């Protein structure tokens, strides 16, 4: 069996890639994909801890994270569509009516 | 064993009646909307009735101290206090939507009613959650409904832009929060905050930097809900872009729910619950979370108040003002005493009425001039003097002028601070409220002292219902400002969390 550390390092790496992606990418769809990456990194860490500790609640949490991620993606994509109809662009640098 | 669990679950249902009523209300409103297929107040009335029934059942729970659903949620006076607060604010916001032109002219029917009741349900669960899974789920229930609501007028560019920004910030910060939760779970092996607290209190991992890091990550999620600096960037944009009733809802219900879950999480998890030294609850050694809260609170007050000074839109100004008010409320957590908690609850009750009142005046102004800019408020004091005077009451209360409920809240907070020898923090807060006076009074200056270019003669006409709602909001502001003993008594009684002695 693999050590716990491998999973944690993988999870931390994926999470960091996700966070950096949210911060630097300019396309709204890619930002959503980066958020999904963050959530999946968390799932890896939860499952790894759960199997290491021999405790089920981490795996149960994963189910809920997956469900919420799906709901969030549904609402997020609906909002992306309504924004695209109004602006004809998904570049978040151009989404700038509201500032300061 | 299995039978025992089933029995426990069935018993727990009796502590879950207010939430059950709300779920039923959501379903009823959904179907009523489908059946009626046109704009109608019936759906709103059904929503309000459901909320009232649920509030009544929540009131009956006062004094109960129970752990329900095998440690998923608790029923204690603290949770019940917040439930009643959410019921009151949601009812007011649903009434707001009836009189808001923005919502009534949108292409939807009555979808906002059940989304708002669903959000109240999420807020109920946030106030009573005692397990990290439950905390995350209830927080997302509130968030997802509020994403939809802030993009409700989807033909309007700034509304869909606000919703977009809200989704991105919300999803990213709740993601950061659950990463922190997964780390705490890895360290302690439990999702239940009472068990985590017990494990942290006796184990050697407490000084570990990873624990401190995970606290900061969890604060990102809670801080985003209460719009505390540095997680506040969505607040002004969403407040400005969303329809005004939704903004009022976010400012009051959603941030009060954020405070409820944050207070419970920190008070239960990181305080040594059984040790009282000199009347002060002991923080688990090695985790100085109160210092982090001090930094966030001071930053929120300063950035909120100073940025609000420059705003030209009233909604945006109220957004920065709510960031600053969140900073004041957070001060109550920095001392980890019972007085601090009581002061927070007193402040939140006052905050409910004065903020809702201010937003209602913004709705009434926007109905006539189609704008929320300060410049378009010129001469409003002449065209509709009664409503402008109401606005003055709410603004004075937000600034904390004596004889309003805002003063009582600030007074209790600052005296609690001084009692626990944090005089410099009280001083910072007082200086900040002086700054805030400037921009709250600026609204009144525009309303009463500046004249618009056009004529003043056609006075604005408002229905009797609008005045009645305003009076319902303004009366508590003035009444509790003068006679605040009952307010403080309720708060003292409610400042009891299960597990805190």
Coordinates of C-alpha atoms in Angstrom, one line a residue:
Chain A
X1 CA 0.0 0.0 0.0
X2 CA 1.2 3.5 -0.8
X3 CA 2.1 5.9 1.9
X4 CA -0.3 8.7 2.9
X5 CA 2.2 11.3 2.0
X6 CA 2.1 10.6 -1.8
X7 CA -1.7 11.3 -1.8
X8 CA -1.3 14.4 0.2
X9 CA 1.4 15.8 -2.0
X10 CA -0.6 15.0 -5.1
X11 CA -3.7 16.7 -3.5
X12 CA -1.7 19.8 -2.5
X13 CA -0.2 20.1 -6.0
X14 CA -3.6 19.8 -7.8
X15 CA -5.1 22.2 -5.3
X16 CA -2.4 24.8 -5.9
X17 CA -2.7 24.4 -9.7
X18 CA -6.4 25.0 -9.3
X19 CA -5.9 28.1 -7.2
X20 CA -3.3 29.6 -9.5
X21 CA -5.6 28.8 -12.5
X22 CA -8.5 30.7 -10.8
X23 CA -6.2 33.6 -10.2
X24 CA -4.4 33.9 -13.6
X25 CA -6.8 32.5 -16.3
X26 CA -9.1 35.1 -18.0
X27 CA -11.7 32.8 -19.5
X28 CA -14.8 32.2 -17.3
X29 CA -15.1 28.6 -18.4
X30 CA -11.5 27.8 -17.6
X31 CA -11.9 29.4 -14.2
X32 CA -14.8 27.0 -13.6
X33 CA -12.7 24.1 -14.6
X34 CA -9.9 25.2 -12.2
X35 CA -12.5 25.3 -9.4
X36 CA -13.5 21.7 -10.3
X37 CA -9.8 20.8 -10.1
X38 CA -9.6 22.3 -6.6
X39 CA -12.6 20.3 -5.4
X40 CA -11.2 17.1 -6.8
X41 CA -7.9 17.7 -5.1
X42 CA -9.9 18.0 -1.9
X43 CA -11.6 14.8 -2.6
X44 CA -8.3 13.0 -3.0
X45 CA -7.1 14.3 0.3
X46 CA -10.4 13.4 2.1
X47 CA -10.3 9.9 0.7
X48 CA -6.6 9.4 1.6
X49 CA -7.2 10.6 5.1
X50 CA -10.3 8.5 5.4
X51 CA -8.5 5.3 4.4
X52 CA -5.5 6.2 6.5
X53 CA -7.6 6.8 9.6
X54 CA -10.0 3.9 9.0
X55 CA -12.9 6.4 9.4
X56 CA -15.8 6.7 7.0
X57 CA -16.9 10.3 7.4
X58 CA -14.2 11.5 5.0
X59 CA -15.6 9.4 2.2
X60 CA -19.1 10.5 3.0
X61 CA -17.9 14.1 2.7
X62 CA -16.6 13.3 -0.8
X63 CA -20.1 12.3 -1.9
X64 CA -21.5 15.6 -0.7
X65 CA -18.6 17.6 -2.3
X66 CA -19.3 15.9 -5.6
X67 CA -23.0 16.6 -5.4
X68 CA -22.5 20.3 -4.5
X69 CA -19.9 20.6 -7.3
X70 CA -22.5 19.4 -9.8
X71 CA -25.1 21.8 -8.4
X72 CA -22.7 24.7 -8.5
X73 CA -21.6 23.8 -12.1
X74 CA -25.3 23.8 -13.1
X75 CA -26.0 27.2 -11.7
X76 CA -22.6 28.5 -12.8
X77 CA -23.1 27.4 -16.4
X78 CA -26.6 29.0 -16.5
X79 CA -25.1 32.2 -15.3
X80 CA -22.4 31.9 -17.9
X81 CA -25.0 31.6 -20.6
X82 CA -27.0 34.6 -19.4
X83 CA -23.8 36.6 -19.3
X84 CA -22.8 35.5 -22.8
X85 CA -26.2 36.6 -24.2
X86 CA -25.7 40.0 -22.7
X87 CA -22.0 40.6 -23.4
X88 CA -21.0 38.1 -26.2
X89 CA -17.8 37.4 -24.4
X90 CA -16.5 35.3 -21.6
X91 CA -13.3 37.2 -21.0
X92 CA -13.5 38.4 -17.4
X93 CA -11.3 41.4 -18.3
X94 CA -14.2 42.6 -20.4
X95 CA -16.8 42.0 -17.7
X96 CA -16.2 45.3 -16.0
X97 CA -19.3 47.4 -15.6
X98 CA -19.0 47.1 -11.9
X99 CA -15.9 48.4 -10.3
X100 CA -14.7 50.3 -7.3
Chain B
X1 CA -27.3 -1.0 17.1
X2 CA -29.1 -0.3 13.9
X3 CA -32.5 0.0 15.6
X4 CA -31.0 2.3 18.1
X5 CA -29.8 4.7 15.3
X6 CA -33.2 4.6 13.7
X7 CA -34.9 5.4 17.0
X8 CA -32.4 8.3 17.5
X9 CA -33.2 9.7 14.1
X10 CA -36.9 9.5 14.7
X11 CA -36.5 11.3 18.0
X12 CA -34.3 13.9 16.4
X13 CA -37.2 14.8 14.0
X14 CA -39.0 16.5 16.9
X15 CA -36.1 19.0 17.1
X16 CA -36.2 19.5 13.4
X17 CA -39.8 20.8 13.0
X18 CA -38.9 24.4 12.0
X19 CA -36.7 23.2 9.2
X20 CA -39.3 20.6 8.1
X21 CA -41.9 23.3 7.8
X22 CA -39.6 25.4 5.7
X23 CA -39.0 22.4 3.3
X24 CA -42.7 22.0 3.0
X25 CA -43.1 25.7 2.3
X26 CA -40.5 25.6 -0.5
X27 CA -42.4 22.7 -2.2
X28 CA -45.7 24.4 -1.8
X29 CA -44.4 27.7 -3.2
X30 CA -42.8 25.9 -6.1
X31 CA -46.0 24.2 -7.1
X32 CA -48.2 27.3 -6.5
X33 CA -45.9 29.1 -8.9
X34 CA -46.3 26.3 -11.5
X35 CA -50.0 26.2 -11.1
X36 CA -50.7 29.9 -11.2
X37 CA -48.3 30.6 -14.1
X38 CA -48.6 34.4 -13.6
X39 CA -47.5 37.1 -11.2
X40 CA -49.4 36.8 -8.0
X41 CA -49.0 37.7 -4.4
X42 CA -50.5 34.4 -3.4
X43 CA -47.1 32.7 -3.6
X44 CA -45.5 35.4 -1.5
X45 CA -48.2 35.1 1.0
X46 CA -47.8 31.3 1.2
X47 CA -44.1 31.9 1.7
X48 CA -44.7 34.3 4.5
X49 CA -47.2 32.1 6.2
X50 CA -44.8 29.2 6.0
X51 CA -42.0 31.3 7.5
X52 CA -44.3 32.5 10.3
X53 CA -45.3 28.9 11.2
X54 CA -41.7 27.8 11.2
X55 CA -40.8 30.8 13.3
X56 CA -43.4 29.8 15.8
X57 CA -42.0 26.3 16.1
X58 CA -38.5 27.7 16.4
X59 CA -39.8 29.9 19.2
X60 CA -41.1 26.8 21.0
X61 CA -37.6 25.4 20.9
X62 CA -36.3 28.2 23.1
X63 CA -34.7 26.6 26.1
X64 CA -34.1 23.2 24.4
X65 CA -30.6 21.9 24.5
X66 CA -30.3 18.9 22.4
X67 CA -28.0 17.2 20.0
X68 CA -29.9 15.9 17.0
X69 CA -29.2 13.5 14.1
X70 CA -26.2 11.8 15.9
X71 CA -24.2 15.0 16.2
X72 CA -25.0 16.6 12.9
X73 CA -26.9 19.5 14.3
X74 CA -27.8 20.9 17.7
X75 CA -30.7 22.8 19.1
X76 CA -29.7 25.4 21.7
X77 CA -30.8 29.0 22.5
X78 CA -28.1 30.4 20.3
X79 CA -29.4 28.5 17.2
X80 CA -33.0 29.4 18.0
X81 CA -32.1 33.1 18.3
X82 CA -30.6 33.1 14.9
X83 CA -33.6 31.1 13.4
X84 CA -36.0 33.7 14.6
X85 CA -33.7 36.5 13.2
X86 CA -33.7 34.7 9.8
X87 CA -37.5 34.3 9.8
X88 CA -38.0 38.0 10.5
X89 CA -35.5 39.2 7.9
X90 CA -36.8 36.8 5.2
X91 CA -40.4 37.9 5.8
X92 CA -39.3 41.5 5.4
X93 CA -37.4 40.7 2.2
X94 CA -40.3 38.9 0.7
X95 CA -42.5 41.9 1.4
X96 CA -39.8 44.1 -0.2
X97 CA -40.0 42.0 -3.4
X98 CA -43.7 42.8 -3.7
X99 CA -43.1 46.5 -3.7
X100 CA -39.9 46.4 -5.8
X101 CA -40.4 47.5 -9.4
X102 CA -37.1 45.8 -10.5
X103 CA -38.4 42.3 -9.4
X104 CA -42.0 42.8 -10.5
X105 CA -40.9 43.8 -14.0
X106 CA -38.6 40.9 -14.5
X107 CA -39.6 38.1 -16.8
X108 CA -40.0 35.5 -14.1
X109 CA -43.1 34.7 -12.1
X110 CA -42.6 34.2 -8.4
X111 CA -39.4 32.1 -8.3
X112 CA -37.7 34.5 -5.9
X113 CA -40.1 33.4 -3.1
X114 CA -39.1 29.8 -2.9
X115 CA -35.4 30.6 -3.5
X116 CA -35.6 33.0 -0.5
X117 CA -37.3 30.4 1.6
X118 CA -34.7 27.8 0.6
X119 CA -32.0 30.3 1.6
X120 CA -33.7 30.7 4.9
X121 CA -33.6 26.9 5.3
X122 CA -29.9 26.9 4.6
X123 CA -29.4 29.7 7.1
X124 CA -31.4 27.7 9.7
X125 CA -29.0 24.8 9.2
X126 CA -26.0 27.0 9.3
X127 CA -27.0 28.3 12.7
X128 CA -27.4 24.8 14.1
X129 CA -24.8 22.8 12.3
X130 CA -22.2 21.1 14.6
X131 CA -20.5 18.9 12.0
X132 CA -18.2 20.1 9.3
X133 CA -20.1 18.3 6.6
X134 CA -23.3 19.9 7.7
X135 CA -21.6 23.3 7.8
X136 CA -20.3 23.0 4.3
X137 CA -23.7 21.7 2.9
X138 CA -25.7 24.4 4.6
X139 CA -23.3 27.1 3.5
X140 CA -23.7 25.9 0.0
X141 CA -27.5 25.8 0.2
X142 CA -27.4 29.5 1.0
X143 CA -24.7 30.3 -1.6
X144 CA -26.3 28.5 -4.5
X145 CA -29.7 30.1 -3.9
X146 CA -28.1 33.5 -3.6
X147 CA -26.1 33.0 -6.9
X148 CA -29.4 32.5 -8.7
X149 CA -31.1 35.4 -6.9
X150 CA -28.3 37.9 -7.6
X151 CA -28.6 37.1 -11.4
X152 CA -32.4 37.2 -11.2
X153 CA -33.0 40.0 -13.6
X154 CA -31.1 38.2 -16.3
X155 CA -31.7 40.7 -19.1
X156 CA -29.8 43.4 -17.2
X157 CA -26.1 43.3 -17.9
X158 CA -24.9 44.3 -14.4
X159 CA -27.1 41.7 -12.7
X160 CA -25.7 38.8 -14.7
X161 CA -22.2 40.2 -14.2
X162 CA -22.7 40.4 -10.5
X163 CA -23.9 36.8 -10.4
X164 CA -20.9 35.6 -12.4
X165 CA -18.5 37.3 -10.0
X166 CA -20.4 35.9 -7.1
X167 CA -20.2 32.3 -8.4
X168 CA -16.5 32.5 -9.0
X169 CA -15.7 34.0 -5.6
X170 CA -18.1 31.8 -3.8
X171 CA -17.0 28.5 -5.4
X172 CA -13.3 29.3 -4.9
X173 CA -13.6 30.4 -1.3
X174 CA -15.8 27.5 -0.3
X175 CA -13.3 25.2 -2.0
X176 CA -10.5 26.7 0.1
X177 CA -12.6 26.2 3.1
X178 CA -13.1 22.5 2.6
X179 CA -9.4 22.0 2.0
X180 CA -8.9 23.4 5.4
X181 CA -11.6 21.2 6.8
X182 CA -10.0 18.1 5.2
X183 CA -6.7 19.0 6.9
X184 CA -8.4 19.3 10.3
X185 CA -10.1 16.0 9.6
X186 CA -6.8 14.4 8.8
X187 CA -5.3 15.7 12.1
X188 CA -8.1 14.8 14.4
X189 CA -10.0 12.0 12.6
X190 CA -13.4 13.5 13.2
X191 CA -15.8 15.8 11.5
X192 CA -17.8 16.6 14.6
X193 CA -16.6 19.9 16.1
X194 CA -17.1 18.8 19.7
X195 CA -15.0 15.7 19.1
X196 CA -12.4 17.8 17.3
X197 CA -12.3 20.2 20.3
X198 CA -11.8 17.3 22.7
X199 CA -9.0 15.8 20.6
X200 CA -7.2 19.1 20.1
X201 CA -7.4 19.9 23.8
X202 CA -5.5 16.8 24.9
X203 CA -3.2 16.1 21.9
X204 CA 0.2 17.4 21.1
X205 CA -0.6 18.6 17.5
X206 CA -2.0 21.9 18.7
X207 CA 1.0 24.1 18.0
X208 CA 1.4 22.6 14.5
X209 CA 1.5 25.3 11.7
X210 CA -0.7 23.1 9.6
X211 CA -3.6 23.6 12.1
X212 CA -3.1 27.3 12.0
X213 CA -3.0 27.2 8.2
X214 CA -6.2 25.2 8.0
X215 CA -7.9 27.7 10.4
X216 CA -7.0 30.5 7.9
X217 CA -8.3 28.4 5.0
X218 CA -11.6 27.8 6.9
X219 CA -11.8 31.5 7.6
X220 CA -11.7 32.1 3.8
X221 CA -15.0 30.4 3.6
X222 CA -16.7 32.0 6.6
X223 CA -15.1 35.4 5.8
X224 CA -16.5 35.3 2.3
X225 CA -20.0 34.8 3.8
X226 CA -19.7 37.7 6.2
X227 CA -17.8 39.7 3.6
X228 CA -14.8 40.4 5.8
X229 CA -11.6 41.9 4.4
X230 CA -9.6 40.3 2.6
X231 CA -12.4 38.1 1.3
X232 CA -14.7 41.0 0.5
X233 CA -14.0 41.7 -3.1
X234 CA -17.3 40.3 -4.3
X235 CA -19.4 42.4 -1.9
X236 CA -19.6 45.8 -3.6
X237 CA -20.0 44.4 -7.1
X238 CA -22.7 41.9 -6.2
X239 CA -24.5 44.4 -4.0
X240 CA -24.6 46.9 -6.8
X241 CA -25.5 44.5 -9.5
X242 CA -28.2 42.4 -7.8
X243 CA -31.8 43.6 -7.4
X244 CA -32.2 45.6 -4.2
X245 CA -34.3 43.2 -2.2
X246 CA -31.7 40.5 -2.9
X247 CA -29.0 42.8 -1.8
X248 CA -30.9 43.4 1.4
X249 CA -31.2 39.7 1.8
X250 CA -27.4 39.1 1.3
X251 CA -26.5 41.9 3.7
X252 CA -28.7 40.7 6.5
X253 CA -29.7 37.0 6.4
X254 CA -26.7 35.6 4.6
X255 CA -24.1 37.5 6.6
X256 CA -25.9 36.8 9.9
X257 CA -25.9 33.1 9.0
X258 CA -22.2 33.4 8.3
X259 CA -21.7 34.8 11.8
X260 CA -23.7 32.1 13.3
X261 CA -21.7 29.3 11.8
X262 CA -18.4 31.1 12.4
X263 CA -19.1 31.8 16.1
X264 CA -20.2 28.2 16.7
X265 CA -17.2 26.8 14.8
X266 CA -14.6 28.8 16.7
X267 CA -16.2 29.0 20.1
X268 CA -16.8 25.2 20.2
X269 CA -13.6 24.0 18.4
X270 CA -10.9 26.2 19.7
X271 CA -12.0 27.0 23.2
X272 CA -11.3 24.7 26.1
X273 CA -14.9 24.3 27.0
X274 CA -14.6 23.2 30.6
X275 CA -12.0 25.6 31.9
X276 CA -13.0 29.1 33.0
X277 CA -10.2 31.3 34.2
X278 CA -11.2 34.7 35.7
X279 CA -14.5 34.6 33.8
X280 CA -12.6 34.1 30.5
X281 CA -12.9 31.1 28.3
X282 CA -9.6 29.5 27.7
X283 CA -8.3 29.3 24.2
X284 CA -6.7 25.9 23.3
X285 CA -2.9 26.7 23.6
X286 CA -1.0 27.1 20.4
X287 CA -3.9 28.2 18.3
X288 CA -4.2 32.0 18.7
X289 CA -7.2 32.4 16.4
X290 CA -8.4 35.5 18.3
X291 CA -5.4 37.4 17.0
X292 CA -6.3 36.5 13.4
X293 CA -9.8 37.7 14.1
X294 CA -8.5 41.0 15.5
X295 CA -6.5 41.6 12.3
X296 CA -9.5 40.8 10.0
X297 CA -11.9 42.9 12.1
X298 CA -9.6 46.0 12.2
X299 CA -8.9 45.6 8.4
X300 CA -12.7 45.3 7.7
X301 CA -13.6 48.4 9.7
X302 CA -10.9 50.6 8.2
X303 CA -11.2 49.5 4.5
X304 CA -15.0 49.4 4.7
X305 CA -15.4 52.8 6.2
X306 CA -12.8 54.6 4.3
X307 CA -13.8 53.2 0.9
X308 CA -17.5 54.0 1.6
X309 CA -16.6 57.7 1.8
X310 CA -16.0 57.9 -1.9
X311 CA -19.0 56.0 -3.2
X312 CA -21.5 57.6 -5.5
X313 CA -24.0 54.8 -5.5
X314 CA -26.0 54.3 -2.4
X315 CA -26.1 50.5 -2.8
X316 CA -22.3 50.4 -3.2
X317 CA -21.9 52.6 -0.1
X318 CA -24.2 50.3 1.9
X319 CA -22.0 47.4 0.7
X320 CA -18.9 49.0 2.1
X321 CA -20.8 50.0 5.2
X322 CA -21.9 46.3 5.7
X323 CA -18.2 45.3 5.4
X324 CA -17.4 47.8 8.1
X325 CA -20.4 46.7 10.3
X326 CA -19.2 43.1 9.9
X327 CA -15.9 44.3 11.3
X328 CA -17.6 45.7 14.4
X329 CA -19.6 42.5 14.9
X330 CA -16.4 40.5 14.6
X331 CA -14.9 42.5 17.5
X332 CA -17.2 40.5 19.7
X333 CA -15.4 37.3 18.9
X334 CA -11.9 38.7 19.6
X335 CA -12.3 38.5 23.4
X336 CA -13.7 35.0 23.7
X337 CA -16.0 36.0 26.6
X338 CA -19.7 35.7 27.3
X339 CA -20.1 39.5 27.2
X340 CA -18.5 39.6 23.8
X341 CA -21.0 37.0 22.5
X342 CA -23.9 38.8 24.0
X343 CA -22.8 42.1 22.5
X344 CA -22.6 40.5 19.1
X345 CA -26.1 39.2 19.3
X346 CA -27.4 42.6 20.5
X347 CA -25.6 44.3 17.6
X348 CA -26.9 41.7 15.0
X349 CA -30.5 42.3 16.1
X350 CA -30.2 46.1 15.7
X351 CA -28.3 45.6 12.4
X352 CA -31.2 43.6 11.0
X353 CA -33.7 46.4 11.4
X354 CA -31.5 49.3 10.4
X355 CA -30.0 47.7 7.3
X356 CA -33.3 46.4 6.0
X357 CA -34.8 49.8 6.6
X358 CA -32.0 51.5 4.6
X359 CA -32.4 49.1 1.7
X360 CA -36.2 49.5 1.7
X361 CA -35.8 53.3 1.3
X362 CA -33.3 52.6 -1.6
X363 CA -36.0 50.4 -3.2
X364 CA -38.7 53.1 -2.8
X365 CA -36.3 55.7 -4.3
X366 CA -35.3 53.4 -7.2
X367 CA -39.0 52.8 -8.0
X368 CA -39.4 56.5 -8.8
X369 CA -36.1 57.5 -10.3
X370 CA -34.8 54.2 -11.6
X371 CA -31.4 54.8 -10.1
X372 CA -29.4 54.3 -6.9
X373 CA -26.9 57.1 -7.4
X374 CA -26.6 59.7 -4.7
X375 CA -27.0 62.5 -7.3
X376 CA -30.5 61.2 -8.2
X377 CA -31.5 61.4 -4.5
X378 CA -31.3 65.2 -4.6
X379 CA -34.5 66.9 -3.5
X380 CA -36.0 63.6 -2.2
X381 CA -36.5 65.2 1.2
X382 CA -38.8 67.7 -0.4
X383 CA -40.6 65.3 -2.7
X384 CA -41.3 62.7 -0.1
X385 CA -40.4 64.1 3.3
X386 CA -41.8 61.2 5.4
X387 CA -39.7 58.6 3.7
X388 CA -36.6 60.8 3.9
X389 CA -37.1 61.2 7.6
X390 CA -37.2 57.4 7.9
X391 CA -34.0 57.2 6.0
X392 CA -32.5 59.7 8.5
X393 CA -33.5 57.4 11.4
X394 CA -31.8 54.4 9.7
X395 CA -28.7 56.3 8.8
X396 CA -28.3 57.7 12.3
X397 CA -28.7 54.2 13.7
X398 CA -26.1 52.7 11.3
X399 CA -23.7 55.5 12.4
X400 CA -24.4 54.7 16.0
X401 CA -26.0 58.0 17.2
X402 CA -27.5 57.7 20.8
X403 CA -31.2 56.9 21.2
X404 CA -31.1 54.4 18.3
X405 CA -30.5 50.7 18.4
X406 CA -27.2 51.1 16.5
X407 CA -25.8 53.0 19.5
X408 CA -26.9 50.3 22.0
X409 CA -25.1 47.6 19.9
X410 CA -21.9 49.7 19.7
X411 CA -22.1 50.6 23.4
X412 CA -22.3 47.0 24.4
X413 CA -19.5 45.9 22.1
X414 CA -17.1 48.7 23.2
X415 CA -17.8 48.2 26.9
X416 CA -17.2 44.5 26.5
X417 CA -13.9 45.3 24.8
X418 CA -12.8 47.7 27.6
X419 CA -13.8 45.1 30.2
X420 CA -11.4 42.6 28.7
X421 CA -8.6 45.2 28.6
X422 CA -8.6 45.7 24.8
X423 CA -8.8 49.5 25.0
X424 CA -6.9 50.2 21.9
X425 CA -9.3 48.0 19.8
X426 CA -12.2 49.9 21.3
X427 CA -10.5 53.2 20.4
X428 CA -9.9 52.0 16.7
X429 CA -13.6 51.1 16.5
X430 CA -14.8 54.4 17.9
X431 CA -12.6 56.4 15.5
X432 CA -14.0 54.3 12.7
X433 CA -17.5 55.1 13.6
X434 CA -16.6 58.8 13.5
X435 CA -15.5 58.3 9.9
X436 CA -18.7 56.3 9.1
X437 CA -20.8 59.3 10.3
X438 CA -19.5 61.2 7.3
X439 CA -20.9 59.0 4.6
X440 CA -24.1 58.2 6.4
X441 CA -24.8 61.9 6.8
X442 CA -23.8 62.5 3.2
X443 CA -27.0 60.6 2.1
X444 CA -29.1 63.0 4.2
X445 CA -27.2 66.0 2.8
X446 CA -28.2 64.9 -0.7
X447 CA -31.8 64.3 0.3
X448 CA -32.4 67.5 2.2
X449 CA -29.9 70.2 1.4
X450 CA -29.3 69.8 -2.4
X451 CA -31.8 70.7 -4.9
X452 CA -32.2 69.0 -8.3
X453 CA -32.4 70.8 -11.6
X454 CA -36.0 70.0 -12.3
X455 CA -39.0 71.3 -10.3
X456 CA -39.8 70.1 -6.8
X457 CA -43.6 70.4 -7.1
X458 CA -44.8 66.9 -8.1
X459 CA -44.5 65.1 -4.9
X460 CA -43.9 61.3 -5.0
X461 CA -46.9 59.2 -4.1
X462 CA -46.5 56.0 -2.1
X463 CA -49.0 53.5 -0.9
X464 CA -50.0 53.2 2.7
X465 CA -48.4 49.7 2.8
X466 CA -45.0 51.2 2.0
X467 CA -45.3 53.5 5.0
X468 CA -46.5 50.6 7.2
X469 CA -43.5 48.5 6.4
X470 CA -41.1 51.4 7.0
X471 CA -42.8 52.0 10.3
X472 CA -42.4 48.4 11.3
X473 CA -38.7 48.6 10.6
X474 CA -38.2 52.1 12.2
X475 CA -40.1 51.4 15.4
X476 CA -37.8 48.7 16.7
X477 CA -34.8 50.9 15.8
X478 CA -36.1 53.8 18.0
X479 CA -37.9 51.8 20.7
X480 CA -34.9 49.5 21.4
X481 CA -32.6 52.5 21.2
X482 CA -34.4 54.0 24.2
X483 CA -35.5 50.9 26.1
X484 CA -32.9 48.2 25.4
X485 CA -33.3 46.0 28.6
X486 CA -35.5 43.4 26.8
X487 CA -33.0 43.3 23.9
X488 CA -30.1 42.6 26.2
X489 CA -32.0 40.1 28.1
X490 CA -32.8 38.1 25.0
X491 CA -29.2 38.3 23.9
X492 CA -27.9 37.2 27.3
X493 CA -30.3 34.3 27.3
X494 CA -29.4 33.3 23.7
X495 CA -25.6 33.5 24.2
X496 CA -25.6 29.9 25.3
X497 CA -24.0 27.3 23.1
X498 CA -24.2 23.6 23.9
X499 CA -20.8 22.6 25.3
X500 CA -19.9 26.1 26.5
X501 CA -20.3 26.4 30.2

